[in-house]
Short mmCIF file of C-alpha atoms and ligand atoms in Angstrom, two decimals:
data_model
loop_
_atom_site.label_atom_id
_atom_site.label_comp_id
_atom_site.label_asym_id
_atom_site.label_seq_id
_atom_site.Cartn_x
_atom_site.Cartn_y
_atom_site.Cartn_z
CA UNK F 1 76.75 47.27 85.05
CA UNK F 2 78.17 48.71 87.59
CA UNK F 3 76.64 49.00 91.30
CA UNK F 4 78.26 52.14 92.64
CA UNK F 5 80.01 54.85 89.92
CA UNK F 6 81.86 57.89 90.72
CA UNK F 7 82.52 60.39 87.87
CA UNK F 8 85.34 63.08 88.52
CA UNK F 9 83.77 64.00 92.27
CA UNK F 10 84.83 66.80 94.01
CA UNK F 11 83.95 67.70 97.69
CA UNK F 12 84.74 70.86 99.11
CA UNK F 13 84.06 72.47 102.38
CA UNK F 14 84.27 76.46 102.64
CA UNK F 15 87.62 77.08 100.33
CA UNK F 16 89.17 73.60 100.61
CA UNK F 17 88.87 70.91 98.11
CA UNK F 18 88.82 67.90 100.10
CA UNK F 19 88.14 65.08 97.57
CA UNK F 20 89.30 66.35 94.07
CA UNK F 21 88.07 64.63 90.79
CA UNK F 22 88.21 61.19 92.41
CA UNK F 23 86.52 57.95 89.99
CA UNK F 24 85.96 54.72 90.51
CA UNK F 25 83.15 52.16 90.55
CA UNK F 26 82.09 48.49 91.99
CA UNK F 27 80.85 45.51 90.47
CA UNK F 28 77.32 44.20 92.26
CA UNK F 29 78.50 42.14 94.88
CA UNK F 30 82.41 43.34 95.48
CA UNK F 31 83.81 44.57 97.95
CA UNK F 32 85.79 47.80 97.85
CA UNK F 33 88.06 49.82 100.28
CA UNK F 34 89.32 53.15 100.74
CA UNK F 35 93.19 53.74 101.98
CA UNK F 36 95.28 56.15 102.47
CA UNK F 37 96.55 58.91 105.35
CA UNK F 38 94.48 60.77 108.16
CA UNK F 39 93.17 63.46 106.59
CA UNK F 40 93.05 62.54 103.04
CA UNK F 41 89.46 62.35 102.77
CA UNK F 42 88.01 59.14 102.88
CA UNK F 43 85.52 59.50 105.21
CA UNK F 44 83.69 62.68 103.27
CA UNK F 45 84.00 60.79 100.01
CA UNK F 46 82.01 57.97 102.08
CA UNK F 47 79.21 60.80 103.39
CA UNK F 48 79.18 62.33 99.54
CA UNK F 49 78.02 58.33 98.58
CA UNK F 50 76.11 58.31 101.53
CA UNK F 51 74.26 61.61 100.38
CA UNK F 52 75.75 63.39 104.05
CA UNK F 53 77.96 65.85 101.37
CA UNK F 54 76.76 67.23 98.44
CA UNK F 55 79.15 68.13 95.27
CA UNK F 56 81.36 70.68 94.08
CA UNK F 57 81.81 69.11 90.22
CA UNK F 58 80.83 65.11 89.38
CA UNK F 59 78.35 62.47 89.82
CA UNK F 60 77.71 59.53 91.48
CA UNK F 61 75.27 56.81 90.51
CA UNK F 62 73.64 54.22 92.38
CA UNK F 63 72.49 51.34 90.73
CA UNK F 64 72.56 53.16 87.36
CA UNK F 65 70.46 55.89 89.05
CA UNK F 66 72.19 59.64 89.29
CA UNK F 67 71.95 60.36 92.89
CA UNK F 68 74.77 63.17 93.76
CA UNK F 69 75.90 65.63 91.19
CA UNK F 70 75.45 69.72 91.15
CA UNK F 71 71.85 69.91 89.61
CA UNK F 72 70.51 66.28 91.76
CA UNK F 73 70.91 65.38 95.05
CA UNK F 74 68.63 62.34 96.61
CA UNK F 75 68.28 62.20 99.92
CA UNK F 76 70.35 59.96 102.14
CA UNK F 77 67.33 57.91 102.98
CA UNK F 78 66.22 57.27 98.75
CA UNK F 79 69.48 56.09 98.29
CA UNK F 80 69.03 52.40 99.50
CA UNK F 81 72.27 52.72 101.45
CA UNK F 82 73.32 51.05 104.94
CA UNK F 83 76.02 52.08 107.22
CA UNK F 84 78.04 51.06 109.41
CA UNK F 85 80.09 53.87 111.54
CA UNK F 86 82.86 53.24 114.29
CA UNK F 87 80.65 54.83 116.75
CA UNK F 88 77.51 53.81 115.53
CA UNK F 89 76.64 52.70 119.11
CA UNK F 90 73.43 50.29 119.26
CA UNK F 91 70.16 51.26 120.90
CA UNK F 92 71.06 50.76 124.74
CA UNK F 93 67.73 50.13 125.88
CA UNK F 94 66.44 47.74 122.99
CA UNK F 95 67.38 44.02 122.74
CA UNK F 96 69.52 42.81 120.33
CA UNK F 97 66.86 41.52 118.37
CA UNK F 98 64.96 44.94 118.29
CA UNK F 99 67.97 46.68 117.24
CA UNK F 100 68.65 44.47 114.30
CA UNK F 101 64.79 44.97 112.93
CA UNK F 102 64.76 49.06 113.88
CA UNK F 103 64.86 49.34 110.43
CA UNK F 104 62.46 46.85 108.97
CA UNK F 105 59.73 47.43 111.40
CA UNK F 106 57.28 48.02 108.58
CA UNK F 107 57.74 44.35 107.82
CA UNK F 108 54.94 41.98 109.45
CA UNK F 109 56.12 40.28 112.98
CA UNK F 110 56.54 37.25 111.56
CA UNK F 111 59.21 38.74 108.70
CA UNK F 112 61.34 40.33 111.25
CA UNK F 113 61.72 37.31 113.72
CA UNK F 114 62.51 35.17 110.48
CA UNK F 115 65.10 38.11 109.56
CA UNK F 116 66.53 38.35 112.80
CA UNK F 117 67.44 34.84 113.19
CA UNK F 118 69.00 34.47 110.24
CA UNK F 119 71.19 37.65 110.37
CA UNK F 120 72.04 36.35 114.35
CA UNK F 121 72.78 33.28 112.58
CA UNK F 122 74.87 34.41 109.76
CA UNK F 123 76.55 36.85 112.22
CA UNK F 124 77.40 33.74 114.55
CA UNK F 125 75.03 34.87 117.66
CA UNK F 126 72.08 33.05 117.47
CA UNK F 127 70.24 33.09 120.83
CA UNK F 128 71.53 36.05 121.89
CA UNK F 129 68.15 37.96 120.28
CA UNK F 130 66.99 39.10 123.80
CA UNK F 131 69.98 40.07 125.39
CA UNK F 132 70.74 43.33 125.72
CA UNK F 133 73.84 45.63 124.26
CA UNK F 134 75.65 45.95 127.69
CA UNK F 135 75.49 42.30 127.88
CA UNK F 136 77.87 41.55 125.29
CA UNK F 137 81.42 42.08 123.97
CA UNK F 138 83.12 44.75 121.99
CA UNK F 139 83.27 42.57 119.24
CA UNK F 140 79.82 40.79 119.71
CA UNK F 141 78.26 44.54 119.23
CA UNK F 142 79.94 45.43 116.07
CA UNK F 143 78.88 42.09 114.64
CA UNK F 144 75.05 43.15 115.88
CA UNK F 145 75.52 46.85 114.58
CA UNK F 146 76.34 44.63 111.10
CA UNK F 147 73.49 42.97 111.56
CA UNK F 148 71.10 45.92 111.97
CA UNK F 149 72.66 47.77 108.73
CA UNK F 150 71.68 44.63 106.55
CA UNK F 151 68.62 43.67 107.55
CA UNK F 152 66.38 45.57 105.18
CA UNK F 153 69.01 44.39 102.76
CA UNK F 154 70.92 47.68 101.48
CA UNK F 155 71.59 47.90 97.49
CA UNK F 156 74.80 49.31 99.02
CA UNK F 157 76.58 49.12 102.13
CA UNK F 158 79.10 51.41 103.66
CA UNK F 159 81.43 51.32 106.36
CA UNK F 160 83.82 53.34 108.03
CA UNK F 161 86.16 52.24 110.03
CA UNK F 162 83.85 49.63 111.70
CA UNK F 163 86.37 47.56 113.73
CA UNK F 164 88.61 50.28 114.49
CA UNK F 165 87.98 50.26 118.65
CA UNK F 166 88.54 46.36 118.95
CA UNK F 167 91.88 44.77 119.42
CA UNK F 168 94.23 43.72 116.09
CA UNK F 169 93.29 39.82 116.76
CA UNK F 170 89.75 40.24 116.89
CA UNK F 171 89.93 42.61 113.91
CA UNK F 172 91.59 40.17 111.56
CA UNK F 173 89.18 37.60 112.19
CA UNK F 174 85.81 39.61 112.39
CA UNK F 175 87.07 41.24 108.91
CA UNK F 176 87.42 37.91 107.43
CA UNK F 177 83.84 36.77 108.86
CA UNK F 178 82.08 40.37 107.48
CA UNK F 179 83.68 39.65 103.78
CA UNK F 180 82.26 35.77 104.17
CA UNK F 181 78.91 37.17 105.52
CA UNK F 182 78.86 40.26 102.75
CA UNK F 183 79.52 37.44 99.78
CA UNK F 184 76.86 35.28 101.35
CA UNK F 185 74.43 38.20 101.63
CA UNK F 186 75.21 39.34 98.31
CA UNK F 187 75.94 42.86 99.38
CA UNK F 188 77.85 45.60 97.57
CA UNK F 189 80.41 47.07 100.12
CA UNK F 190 82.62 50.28 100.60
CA UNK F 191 84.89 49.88 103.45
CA UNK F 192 87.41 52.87 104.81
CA UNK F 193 90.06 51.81 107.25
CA UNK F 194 93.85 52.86 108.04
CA UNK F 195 94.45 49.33 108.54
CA UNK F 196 95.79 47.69 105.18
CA UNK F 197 95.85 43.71 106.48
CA UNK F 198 92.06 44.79 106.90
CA UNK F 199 92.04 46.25 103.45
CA UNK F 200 93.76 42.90 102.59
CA UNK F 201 91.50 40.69 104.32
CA UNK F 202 88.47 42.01 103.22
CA UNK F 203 88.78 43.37 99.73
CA UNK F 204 88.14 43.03 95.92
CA UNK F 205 88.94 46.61 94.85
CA UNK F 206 91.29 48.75 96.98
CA UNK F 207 92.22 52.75 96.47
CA UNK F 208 94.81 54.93 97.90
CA UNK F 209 93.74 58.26 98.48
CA UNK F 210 96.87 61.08 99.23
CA UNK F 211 94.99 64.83 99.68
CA UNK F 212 91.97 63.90 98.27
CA UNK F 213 93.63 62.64 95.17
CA UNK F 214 92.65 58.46 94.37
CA UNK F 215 96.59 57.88 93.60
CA UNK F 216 95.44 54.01 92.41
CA UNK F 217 92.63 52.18 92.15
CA UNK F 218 92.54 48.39 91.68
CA UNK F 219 93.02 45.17 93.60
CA UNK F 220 94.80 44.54 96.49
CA UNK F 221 97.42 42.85 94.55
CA UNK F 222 98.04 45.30 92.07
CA UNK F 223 98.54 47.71 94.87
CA UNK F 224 100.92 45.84 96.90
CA UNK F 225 102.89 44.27 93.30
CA UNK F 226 102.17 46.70 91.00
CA UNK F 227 102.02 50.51 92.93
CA UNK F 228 102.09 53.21 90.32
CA UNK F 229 103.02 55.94 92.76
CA UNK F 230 105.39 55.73 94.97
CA UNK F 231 103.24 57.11 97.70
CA UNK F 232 101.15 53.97 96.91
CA UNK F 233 104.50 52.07 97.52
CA UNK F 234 104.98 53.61 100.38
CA UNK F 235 101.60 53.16 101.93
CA UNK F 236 101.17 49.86 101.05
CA UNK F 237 103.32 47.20 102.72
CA UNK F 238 107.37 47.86 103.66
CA UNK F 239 109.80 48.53 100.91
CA UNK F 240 112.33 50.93 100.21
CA UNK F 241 113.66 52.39 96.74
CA UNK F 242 117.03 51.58 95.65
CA UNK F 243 118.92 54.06 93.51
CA UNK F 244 119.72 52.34 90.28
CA UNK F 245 121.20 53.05 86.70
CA UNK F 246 119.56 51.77 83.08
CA UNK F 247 122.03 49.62 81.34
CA UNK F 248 122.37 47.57 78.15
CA UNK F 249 119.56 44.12 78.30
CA UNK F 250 116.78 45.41 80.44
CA UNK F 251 119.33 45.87 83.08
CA UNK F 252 119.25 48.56 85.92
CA UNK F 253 122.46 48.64 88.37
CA UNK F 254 121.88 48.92 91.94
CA UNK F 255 123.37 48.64 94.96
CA UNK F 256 122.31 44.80 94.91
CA UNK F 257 124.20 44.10 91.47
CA UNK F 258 121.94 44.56 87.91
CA UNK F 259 118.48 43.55 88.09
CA UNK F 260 116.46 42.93 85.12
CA UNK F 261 113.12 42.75 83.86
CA UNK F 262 110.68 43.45 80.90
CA UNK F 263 109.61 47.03 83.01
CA UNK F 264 112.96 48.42 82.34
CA UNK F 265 112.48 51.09 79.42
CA UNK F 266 114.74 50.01 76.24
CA UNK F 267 117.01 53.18 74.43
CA UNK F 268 117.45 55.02 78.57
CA UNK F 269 120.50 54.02 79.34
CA UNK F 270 122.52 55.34 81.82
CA UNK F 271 119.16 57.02 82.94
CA UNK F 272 118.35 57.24 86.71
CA UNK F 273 115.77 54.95 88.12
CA UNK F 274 114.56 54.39 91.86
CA UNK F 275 113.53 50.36 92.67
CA UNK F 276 111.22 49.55 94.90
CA UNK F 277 112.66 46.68 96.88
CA UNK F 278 110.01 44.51 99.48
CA UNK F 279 111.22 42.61 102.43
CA UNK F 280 109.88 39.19 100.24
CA UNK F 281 111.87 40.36 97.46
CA UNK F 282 114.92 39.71 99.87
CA UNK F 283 116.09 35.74 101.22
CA UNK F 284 118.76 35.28 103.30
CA UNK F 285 121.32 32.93 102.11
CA UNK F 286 124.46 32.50 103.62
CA UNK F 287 126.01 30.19 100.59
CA UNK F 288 125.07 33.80 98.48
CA UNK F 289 128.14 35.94 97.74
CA UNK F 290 125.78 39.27 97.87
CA UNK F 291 126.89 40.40 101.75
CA UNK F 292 125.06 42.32 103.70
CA UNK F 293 125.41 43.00 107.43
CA UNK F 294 122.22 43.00 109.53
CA UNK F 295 121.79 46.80 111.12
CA UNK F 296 118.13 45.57 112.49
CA UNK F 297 115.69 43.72 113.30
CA UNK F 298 112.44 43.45 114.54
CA UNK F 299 110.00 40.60 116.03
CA UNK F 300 106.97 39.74 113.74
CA UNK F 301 105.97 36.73 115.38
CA UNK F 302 106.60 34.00 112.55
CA UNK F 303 109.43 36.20 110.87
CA UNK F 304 111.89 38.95 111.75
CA UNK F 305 111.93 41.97 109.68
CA UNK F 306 115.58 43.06 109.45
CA UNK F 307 117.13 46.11 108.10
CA UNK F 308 120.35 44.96 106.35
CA UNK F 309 123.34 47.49 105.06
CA UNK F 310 124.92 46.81 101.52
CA UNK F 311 128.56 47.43 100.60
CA UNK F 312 127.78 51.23 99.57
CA UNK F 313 126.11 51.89 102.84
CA UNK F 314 122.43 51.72 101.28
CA UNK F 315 119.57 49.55 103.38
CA UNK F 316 116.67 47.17 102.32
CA UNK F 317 114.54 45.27 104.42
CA UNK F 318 114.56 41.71 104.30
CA UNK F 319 111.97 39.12 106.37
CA UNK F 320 113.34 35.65 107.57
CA UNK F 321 111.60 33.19 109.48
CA UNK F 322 112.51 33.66 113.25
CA UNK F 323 113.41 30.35 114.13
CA UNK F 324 116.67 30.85 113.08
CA UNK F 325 117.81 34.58 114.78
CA UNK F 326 120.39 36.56 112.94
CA UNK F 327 122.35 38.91 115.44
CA UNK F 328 122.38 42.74 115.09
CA UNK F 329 126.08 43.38 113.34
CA UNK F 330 126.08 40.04 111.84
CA UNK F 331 127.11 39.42 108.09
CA UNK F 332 124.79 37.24 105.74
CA UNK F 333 124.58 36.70 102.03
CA UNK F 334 121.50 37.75 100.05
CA UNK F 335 119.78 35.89 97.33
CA UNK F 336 117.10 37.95 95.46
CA UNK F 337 113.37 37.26 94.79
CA UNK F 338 112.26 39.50 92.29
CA UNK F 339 109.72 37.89 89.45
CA UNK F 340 109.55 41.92 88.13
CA UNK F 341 110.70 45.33 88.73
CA UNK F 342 108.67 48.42 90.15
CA UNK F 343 110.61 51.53 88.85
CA UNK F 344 109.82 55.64 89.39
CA UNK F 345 112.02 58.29 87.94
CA UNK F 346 114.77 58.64 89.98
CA UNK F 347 114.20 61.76 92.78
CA UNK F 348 109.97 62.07 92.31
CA UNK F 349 109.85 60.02 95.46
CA UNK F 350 112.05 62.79 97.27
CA UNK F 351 109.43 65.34 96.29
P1 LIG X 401 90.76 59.80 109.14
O1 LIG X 401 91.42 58.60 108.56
O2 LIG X 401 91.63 60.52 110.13
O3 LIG X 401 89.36 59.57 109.60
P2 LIG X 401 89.87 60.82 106.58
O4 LIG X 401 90.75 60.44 105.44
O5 LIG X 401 88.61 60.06 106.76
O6 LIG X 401 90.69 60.87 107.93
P3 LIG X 401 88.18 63.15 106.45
O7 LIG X 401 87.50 62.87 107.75
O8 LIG X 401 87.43 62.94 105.20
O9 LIG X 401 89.56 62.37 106.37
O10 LIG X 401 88.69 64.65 106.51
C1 LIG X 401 89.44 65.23 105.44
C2 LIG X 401 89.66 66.70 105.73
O11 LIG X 401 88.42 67.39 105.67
C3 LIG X 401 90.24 66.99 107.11
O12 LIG X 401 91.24 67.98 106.98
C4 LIG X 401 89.06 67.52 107.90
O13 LIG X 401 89.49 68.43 108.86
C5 LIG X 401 88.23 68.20 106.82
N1 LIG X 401 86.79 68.18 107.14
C6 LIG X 401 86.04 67.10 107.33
N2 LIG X 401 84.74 67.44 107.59
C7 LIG X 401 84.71 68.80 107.57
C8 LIG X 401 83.67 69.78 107.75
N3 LIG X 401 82.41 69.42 108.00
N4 LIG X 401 84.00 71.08 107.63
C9 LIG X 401 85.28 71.46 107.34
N5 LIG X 401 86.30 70.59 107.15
C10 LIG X 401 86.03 69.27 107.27
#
């Protein structure tokens, strides 16, 4: 059964089609992000879940239930949804503990302190209950504003860009806490971000969306590994395609000699193929007779990324730990790291 379904869902606003017959669904309990450019959409497919948008064509369904499509449309608050929102600022002049129970205050007194402390503990703020939102950290707010969306413990929840305003370090590590606290709580998640090591960190099911379109759906691994667009490629991770040739054996030639693996087609030879070649595809070896002459290179902290030229000219990225430098202009041999091929029809990616 699945938690969250979408059927063929289109979203339009005056003429414009701004999500176009985009499906997918999520397991009860996973945790599921949205990629792709500015602009492509993500954030009104979010509101359509959300019940904020209503439908051009499509359904969606909510724990089995049909809660968007053109004849139904239940209200944002029947839909048993929680949110989290980049700007979703917290109530200034309530404590943090009367923030997090704003939306269980039905619930007796003694129900919302025993909420509260557990979400402050879960969230990693315990004590901080009567302090007030000015008194802590970027960071420490978002966590609370995570805190208020689960308390009356959402069927679904959704977020949109929720760590966007805090600083890359604090990012990683807050998205890795929210996917430990989302498992614990048992809560089905939608997540949009630009930020793919978020997507990485925090996700069971990824999608790429390109003008409106869901190019891919699936896990994070099958996007970054397996991309069957080359937009996907191209959003996902570095990489650059190769210009290669089908030959006899599974073989395509390249720029980097004949690679070969089960994806190449049999009976197209001599047909044109473009190869997606990733900086971990790529080791540098100097005792490998594949030359290559660094053209360059940038800091990454525990690796360099460096562009390298090959003998026709062509470039790949390659990564290489950085305690050892290479210098711009220098020559080094290549050994390749390819356990399987990612091939597109030579020239689609130019269009
Ligand atoms: P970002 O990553 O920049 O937040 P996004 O992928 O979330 O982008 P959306 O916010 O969904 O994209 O916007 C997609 C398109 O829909 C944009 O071109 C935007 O201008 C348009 N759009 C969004 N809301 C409305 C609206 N209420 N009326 C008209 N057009 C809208």
């Amino acid at each position: 059964m699945s938690l969250l379904k979408l059927n063929h869902v289109a979203v339009g606003f005056d003429s414009q089609l701004i999500v176009n017959d985009v499906s997918f669904s999520l397991e009860p309990g996973d945790i599921g992000c949205l990629l792709g450019p500015s602009g492509c959409g993500k954030t009104t497919l979010l509101r359509a879940i959300a019940g904020f948008e209503s439908l051009r064509s499509g359904s969606i369904e909510i724990s089995m239930r049909l809660v968007s499509s053109q004849a139904q449309h239940v209200p944002p608050e029947q839909r048993g949804v929680g949110m989290v929102f980049q700007d979703f600022a917290l109530f200034p002049h309530l404590t943090v503990a009367q923030n997090i129970s704003f939306g269980i205050r039905t619930q007796t007194q003694a129900e919302q302190s025993a909420r509260v402390r557990q979400l402050l503990e879960h969230v990693g703020l315990e004590g901080y209950g009567p302090r007030y939102p000015h008194q802590l950290s970027g960071g420490q707010q978002q966590r609370i504003a995570l805190a208020r969306a689960l308390a009356p413990r959402p069927r679904l929840l959704l977020l949109d860009e929720p760590f966007s305003s805090l600083d890359a370090e604090l990012r990683e590590s807050l998205a890795t806490d929210v996917r430990a606290l989302l498992k614990r709580e048992k809560i089905t998640a939608l997540l949009v971000t630009h930020d793919q090591q978020e997507a990485f960190a925090m996700a069971d099911k990824a999608g790429v969306m390109y003008h409106g379109k869901m190019l891919q759906w699936g896990t994070p691994y099958g996007l970054y590994h397996e991309p069957a667009h080359h937009l996907v490629a191209d959003f996902i991770g570095h990489g650059v395609l190769l210009r290669g040739a089908i030959t006899p054996e599974q073989g395509v030639a390249t720029p980097l000699g004949i690679l070969r693996g089960d994806e190449v087609p049999a009976n197209a030879e001599g047909e044109a193929v473009d190869v997606l070649v990733r900086p971990d595809d790529i080791l540098i070896d100097d005792s490998s007779e594949r030359r290559a002459k660094i053209v360059g290179k940038g800091f990454r902290g525990a690796h360099y990324l460096y562009t390298v030229a090959l003998s026709d000219g062509s470039q790949i990225l390659c990564m290489a730990p950085s305690h050892h430098q290479y210098a711009m202009g220098e020559e080094v041999g290549l050994r390749l790291n390819l356990d399987h091929l990612v091939l597109f029809p030579a020239g689609y990616c130019d269009t």
